[in-house]
Amino acid sequence: MRIILLRHAESLGNIDELAYTRTPDHALPLTVRGETQARAAGPSVRALLDGPVAAYVSPYVRAQRTFALLDVPTERVVPEPRLREQDWGNLQDPVEQEVEKRRRHEFGHFFYRLPHGESGADVDDRVASFLNELELRIAKDPAHPDTVLVVSHGLTMRLLCRRMFSWSIDLFESLSNPLHCAVRVLDHNGTHWRLNEPFAQWRDSPDGTKQL
């Protein structure tokens, strides 16, 4: 089995933080550069495919548009809310968000709960729910493709891998998000999962754990 993880292309919120004050996070569109990134990623993603593909895509506009521009042939496409970005609340006050980002950095990205949104632990829980259901679907449905494409968000991708490989929280918090349209491939050899490329680390993991 193979799971291909892809982060959405560059969105308006990535270049203009004030966009969050006037547009809901889930509705932020891709930038012109983001549209180009998504189209350019298509051939690389298609080269990883071997047979039928099931796509599970965050319902956020930037993820849905990224997926559409990849032009990947799929047998089934499922909009999956559990793969959405960490919830930072509704329309965001820029001053308040800067304070929250600082507090989150000091407290820890995994456990810090945003006042009107989620903690990293909340995202971890819903990612675990998604993985469990995906495993059941594949086990019960012989027609479900063995290759799964997930188009999601940076933090969500890292937490999905944290669950798959039982990484420590310290290790998770030491990892950086992948670049826009970056791909990570998880392959199962019948015994265990393997990650094709590690995530960049912005600092050493305090407990000394490493990525597999």
GROMACS .gro file of C-alpha atoms in nm:
model
  212
    1MET     CA    1   0.000   0.000   0.000
    2ARG     CA    2   0.112   0.356  -0.070
    3ILE     CA    3  -0.005   0.686   0.079
    4ILE     CA    4   0.105   1.002  -0.102
    5LEU     CA    5   0.088   1.318   0.111
    6LEU     CA    6   0.087   1.656  -0.060
    7ARG     CA    7   0.067   2.000   0.096
    8HIS     CA    8  -0.156   2.253  -0.080
    9ALA     CA    9   0.000   2.521  -0.300
   10GLU     CA   10   0.064   2.877  -0.185
   11SER     CA   11  -0.254   3.053  -0.073
   12LEU     CA   12  -0.345   3.416  -0.012
   13GLY     CA   13  -0.298   3.366   0.363
   14ASN     CA   14   0.064   3.264   0.308
   15ILE     CA   15   0.156   3.602   0.161
   16ASP     CA   16  -0.092   3.831   0.337
   17GLU     CA   17  -0.170   3.755   0.701
   18LEU     CA   18  -0.435   4.029   0.701
   19ALA     CA   19  -0.635   3.809   0.463
   20TYR     CA   20  -0.746   3.613   0.770
   21THR     CA   21  -0.921   3.926   0.902
   22ARG     CA   22  -1.158   3.947   0.605
   23THR     CA   23  -1.177   3.592   0.461
   24PRO     CA   24  -1.248   3.269   0.651
   25ASP     CA   25  -0.947   3.038   0.660
   26HIS     CA   26  -1.134   2.766   0.474
   27ALA     CA   27  -1.217   3.005   0.187
   28LEU     CA   28  -0.870   3.147   0.118
   29PRO     CA   29  -0.783   3.098  -0.252
   30LEU     CA   30  -0.453   3.008  -0.412
   31THR     CA   31  -0.228   3.286  -0.532
   32VAL     CA   32  -0.123   3.306  -0.896
   33ARG     CA   33   0.207   3.148  -0.794
   34GLY     CA   34   0.014   2.879  -0.606
   35GLU     CA   35  -0.183   2.790  -0.918
   36THR     CA   36   0.146   2.752  -1.106
   37GLN     CA   37   0.292   2.538  -0.825
   38ALA     CA   38  -0.007   2.303  -0.830
   39ARG     CA   39   0.005   2.253  -1.206
   40ALA     CA   40   0.381   2.194  -1.193
   41ALA     CA   41   0.338   1.929  -0.921
   42GLY     CA   42   0.101   1.722  -1.134
   43PRO     CA   43   0.361   1.526  -1.336
   44SER     CA   44   0.561   1.439  -1.022
   45VAL     CA   45   0.251   1.308  -0.847
   46ARG     CA   46   0.134   1.113  -1.152
   47ALA     CA   47   0.479   0.951  -1.174
   48LEU     CA   48   0.422   0.803  -0.826
   49LEU     CA   49   0.098   0.633  -0.924
   50ASP     CA   50   0.074   0.267  -1.020
   51GLY     CA   51  -0.284   0.161  -1.073
   52PRO     CA   52  -0.610   0.299  -0.931
   53VAL     CA   53  -0.599   0.590  -0.684
   54ALA     CA   54  -0.833   0.710  -0.410
   55ALA     CA   55  -0.797   1.077  -0.321
   56TYR     CA   56  -0.885   1.220   0.021
   57VAL     CA   57  -0.879   1.598   0.011
   58SER     CA   58  -0.918   1.867   0.276
   59PRO     CA   59  -1.237   2.064   0.203
   60TYR     CA   60  -1.052   2.397   0.230
   61VAL     CA   61  -1.056   2.590  -0.099
   62ARG     CA   62  -0.677   2.596  -0.130
   63ALA     CA   63  -0.655   2.216  -0.099
   64GLN     CA   64  -0.947   2.147  -0.332
   65ARG     CA   65  -0.805   2.381  -0.597
   66THR     CA   66  -0.458   2.229  -0.562
   67PHE     CA   67  -0.603   1.883  -0.617
   68ALA     CA   68  -0.800   1.996  -0.923
   69LEU     CA   69  -0.489   2.149  -1.083
   70LEU     CA   70  -0.283   1.834  -1.030
   71ASP     CA   71  -0.498   1.667  -1.296
   72VAL     CA   72  -0.450   1.325  -1.137
   73PRO     CA   73  -0.669   1.036  -1.258
   74THR     CA   74  -0.857   0.899  -0.957
   75GLU     CA   75  -1.109   0.622  -0.905
   76ARG     CA   76  -1.274   0.800  -0.614
   77VAL     CA   77  -1.244   1.144  -0.454
   78VAL     CA   78  -1.352   1.205  -0.094
   79PRO     CA   79  -1.369   1.554   0.061
   80GLU     CA   80  -1.238   1.476   0.411
   81PRO     CA   81  -1.293   1.739   0.685
   82ARG     CA   82  -1.064   1.554   0.925
   83LEU     CA   83  -0.771   1.652   0.700
   84ARG     CA   84  -0.839   2.026   0.734
   85GLU     CA   85  -0.594   2.281   0.874
   86GLN     CA   86  -0.566   2.341   1.248
   87ASP     CA   87  -0.859   2.564   1.343
   88TRP     CA   88  -0.744   2.909   1.455
   89GLY     CA   89  -1.097   3.042   1.503
   90ASN     CA   90  -1.314   3.251   1.272
   91LEU     CA   91  -1.207   3.588   1.129
   92GLN     CA   92  -0.882   3.660   1.310
   93ASP     CA   93  -0.762   3.978   1.479
   94PRO     CA   94  -0.398   4.030   1.369
   95VAL     CA   95  -0.276   4.165   1.704
   96GLU     CA   96  -0.441   3.882   1.897
   97GLN     CA   97  -0.301   3.623   1.657
   98GLU     CA   98   0.056   3.747   1.702
   99VAL     CA   99   0.014   3.711   2.079
  100GLU     CA  100  -0.130   3.361   2.035
  101LYS     CA  101   0.154   3.255   1.806
  102ARG     CA  102   0.409   3.365   2.065
  103ARG     CA  103   0.226   3.186   2.346
  104ARG     CA  104   0.190   2.874   2.133
  105HIS     CA  105   0.561   2.873   2.058
  106GLU     CA  106   0.647   2.906   2.427
  107PHE     CA  107   0.388   2.654   2.546
  108GLY     CA  108   0.438   2.395   2.271
  109HIS     CA  109   0.260   2.353   1.936
  110PHE     CA  110   0.107   2.019   2.028
  111PHE     CA  111  -0.074   2.100   2.351
  112TYR     CA  112  -0.145   2.473   2.324
  113ARG     CA  113  -0.516   2.526   2.260
  114LEU     CA  114  -0.604   2.836   2.064
  115PRO     CA  115  -0.880   3.030   2.246
  116HIS     CA  116  -1.134   2.995   1.964
  117GLY     CA  117  -0.985   2.695   1.789
  118GLU     CA  118  -0.789   2.373   1.830
  119SER     CA  119  -0.468   2.243   1.979
  120GLY     CA  120  -0.228   2.026   1.784
  121ALA     CA  121  -0.355   1.738   1.999
  122ASP     CA  122  -0.706   1.795   1.861
  123VAL     CA  123  -0.574   1.767   1.506
  124ASP     CA  124  -0.382   1.455   1.609
  125ASP     CA  125  -0.707   1.297   1.731
  126ARG     CA  126  -0.896   1.359   1.410
  127VAL     CA  127  -0.603   1.241   1.198
  128ALA     CA  128  -0.601   0.918   1.401
  129SER     CA  129  -0.973   0.879   1.336
  130PHE     CA  130  -0.916   0.925   0.963
  131LEU     CA  131  -0.635   0.667   0.954
  132ASN     CA  132  -0.840   0.412   1.147
  133GLU     CA  133  -1.137   0.453   0.912
  134LEU     CA  134  -0.912   0.437   0.606
  135GLU     CA  135  -0.766   0.108   0.729
  136LEU     CA  136  -1.116  -0.034   0.781
  137ARG     CA  137  -1.233   0.082   0.439
  138ILE     CA  138  -0.942  -0.087   0.267
  139ALA     CA  139  -0.988  -0.407   0.469
  140LYS     CA  140  -1.363  -0.430   0.399
  141ASP     CA  141  -1.370  -0.307   0.040
  142PRO     CA  142  -1.159  -0.515  -0.202
  143ALA     CA  143  -1.223  -0.252  -0.470
  144HIS     CA  144  -1.059   0.026  -0.270
  145PRO     CA  145  -0.734   0.129  -0.442
  146ASP     CA  146  -0.406   0.044  -0.270
  147THR     CA  147  -0.271   0.389  -0.356
  148VAL     CA  148  -0.412   0.682  -0.159
  149LEU     CA  149  -0.348   1.049  -0.235
  150VAL     CA  150  -0.395   1.291   0.055
  151VAL     CA  151  -0.402   1.665  -0.023
  152SER     CA  152  -0.388   1.851   0.303
  153HIS     CA  153  -0.192   2.103   0.514
  154GLY     CA  154   0.158   2.117   0.660
  155LEU     CA  155   0.081   2.057   1.027
  156THR     CA  156  -0.179   1.794   0.939
  157MET     CA  157   0.077   1.608   0.728
  158ARG     CA  158   0.330   1.608   1.012
  159LEU     CA  159   0.073   1.479   1.259
  160LEU     CA  160  -0.040   1.208   1.020
  161CYS     CA  161   0.320   1.087   1.004
  162ARG     CA  162   0.351   1.121   1.382
  163ARG     CA  163   0.062   0.879   1.416
  164MET     CA  164   0.188   0.638   1.152
  165PHE     CA  165   0.536   0.613   1.303
  166SER     CA  166   0.452   0.673   1.672
  167TRP     CA  167   0.685   0.972   1.686
  168SER     CA  168   0.722   1.148   2.017
  169ILE     CA  169   0.563   1.486   2.071
  170ASP     CA  170   0.911   1.635   2.114
  171LEU     CA  171   1.008   1.507   1.771
  172PHE     CA  172   0.688   1.640   1.613
  173GLU     CA  173   0.751   1.985   1.760
  174SER     CA  174   1.106   1.990   1.621
  175LEU     CA  175   0.991   1.938   1.261
  176SER     CA  176   0.915   2.207   1.005
  177ASN     CA  177   0.621   2.208   0.767
  178PRO     CA  178   0.700   2.090   0.414
  179LEU     CA  179   0.707   2.348   0.135
  180HIS     CA  180   0.398   2.416  -0.071
  181CYS     CA  181   0.318   2.123  -0.301
  182ALA     CA  182   0.594   1.918  -0.138
  183VAL     CA  183   0.530   1.544  -0.138
  184ARG     CA  184   0.597   1.275   0.120
  185VAL     CA  185   0.542   0.911   0.028
  186LEU     CA  186   0.452   0.639   0.279
  187ASP     CA  187   0.505   0.285   0.154
  188HIS     CA  188   0.406  -0.034   0.337
  189ASN     CA  189   0.619  -0.340   0.262
  190GLY     CA  190   0.386  -0.586   0.434
  191THR     CA  191   0.557  -0.542   0.769
  192HIS     CA  192   0.604  -0.173   0.838
  193TRP     CA  193   0.569   0.174   0.692
  194ARG     CA  194   0.858   0.367   0.541
  195LEU     CA  195   0.881   0.743   0.480
  196ASN     CA  196   1.064   0.835   0.160
  197GLU     CA  197   1.201   1.168   0.286
  198PRO     CA  198   1.230   1.318   0.635
  199PHE     CA  199   1.084   1.652   0.734
  200ALA     CA  200   1.336   1.929   0.794
  201GLN     CA  201   1.414   1.990   1.161
  202TRP     CA  202   1.443   2.347   1.287
  203ARG     CA  203   1.596   2.222   1.615
  204ASP     CA  204   1.708   1.894   1.770
  205SER     CA  205   1.436   1.688   1.934
  206PRO     CA  206   1.473   1.739   2.314
  207ASP     CA  207   1.416   1.371   2.388
  208GLY     CA  208   1.664   1.260   2.119
  209THR     CA  209   1.412   1.071   1.906
  210LYS     CA  210   1.466   1.059   1.530
  211GLN     CA  211   1.246   1.017   1.227
  212LEU     CA  212   1.228   0.668   1.083
   0.00000   0.00000   0.00000
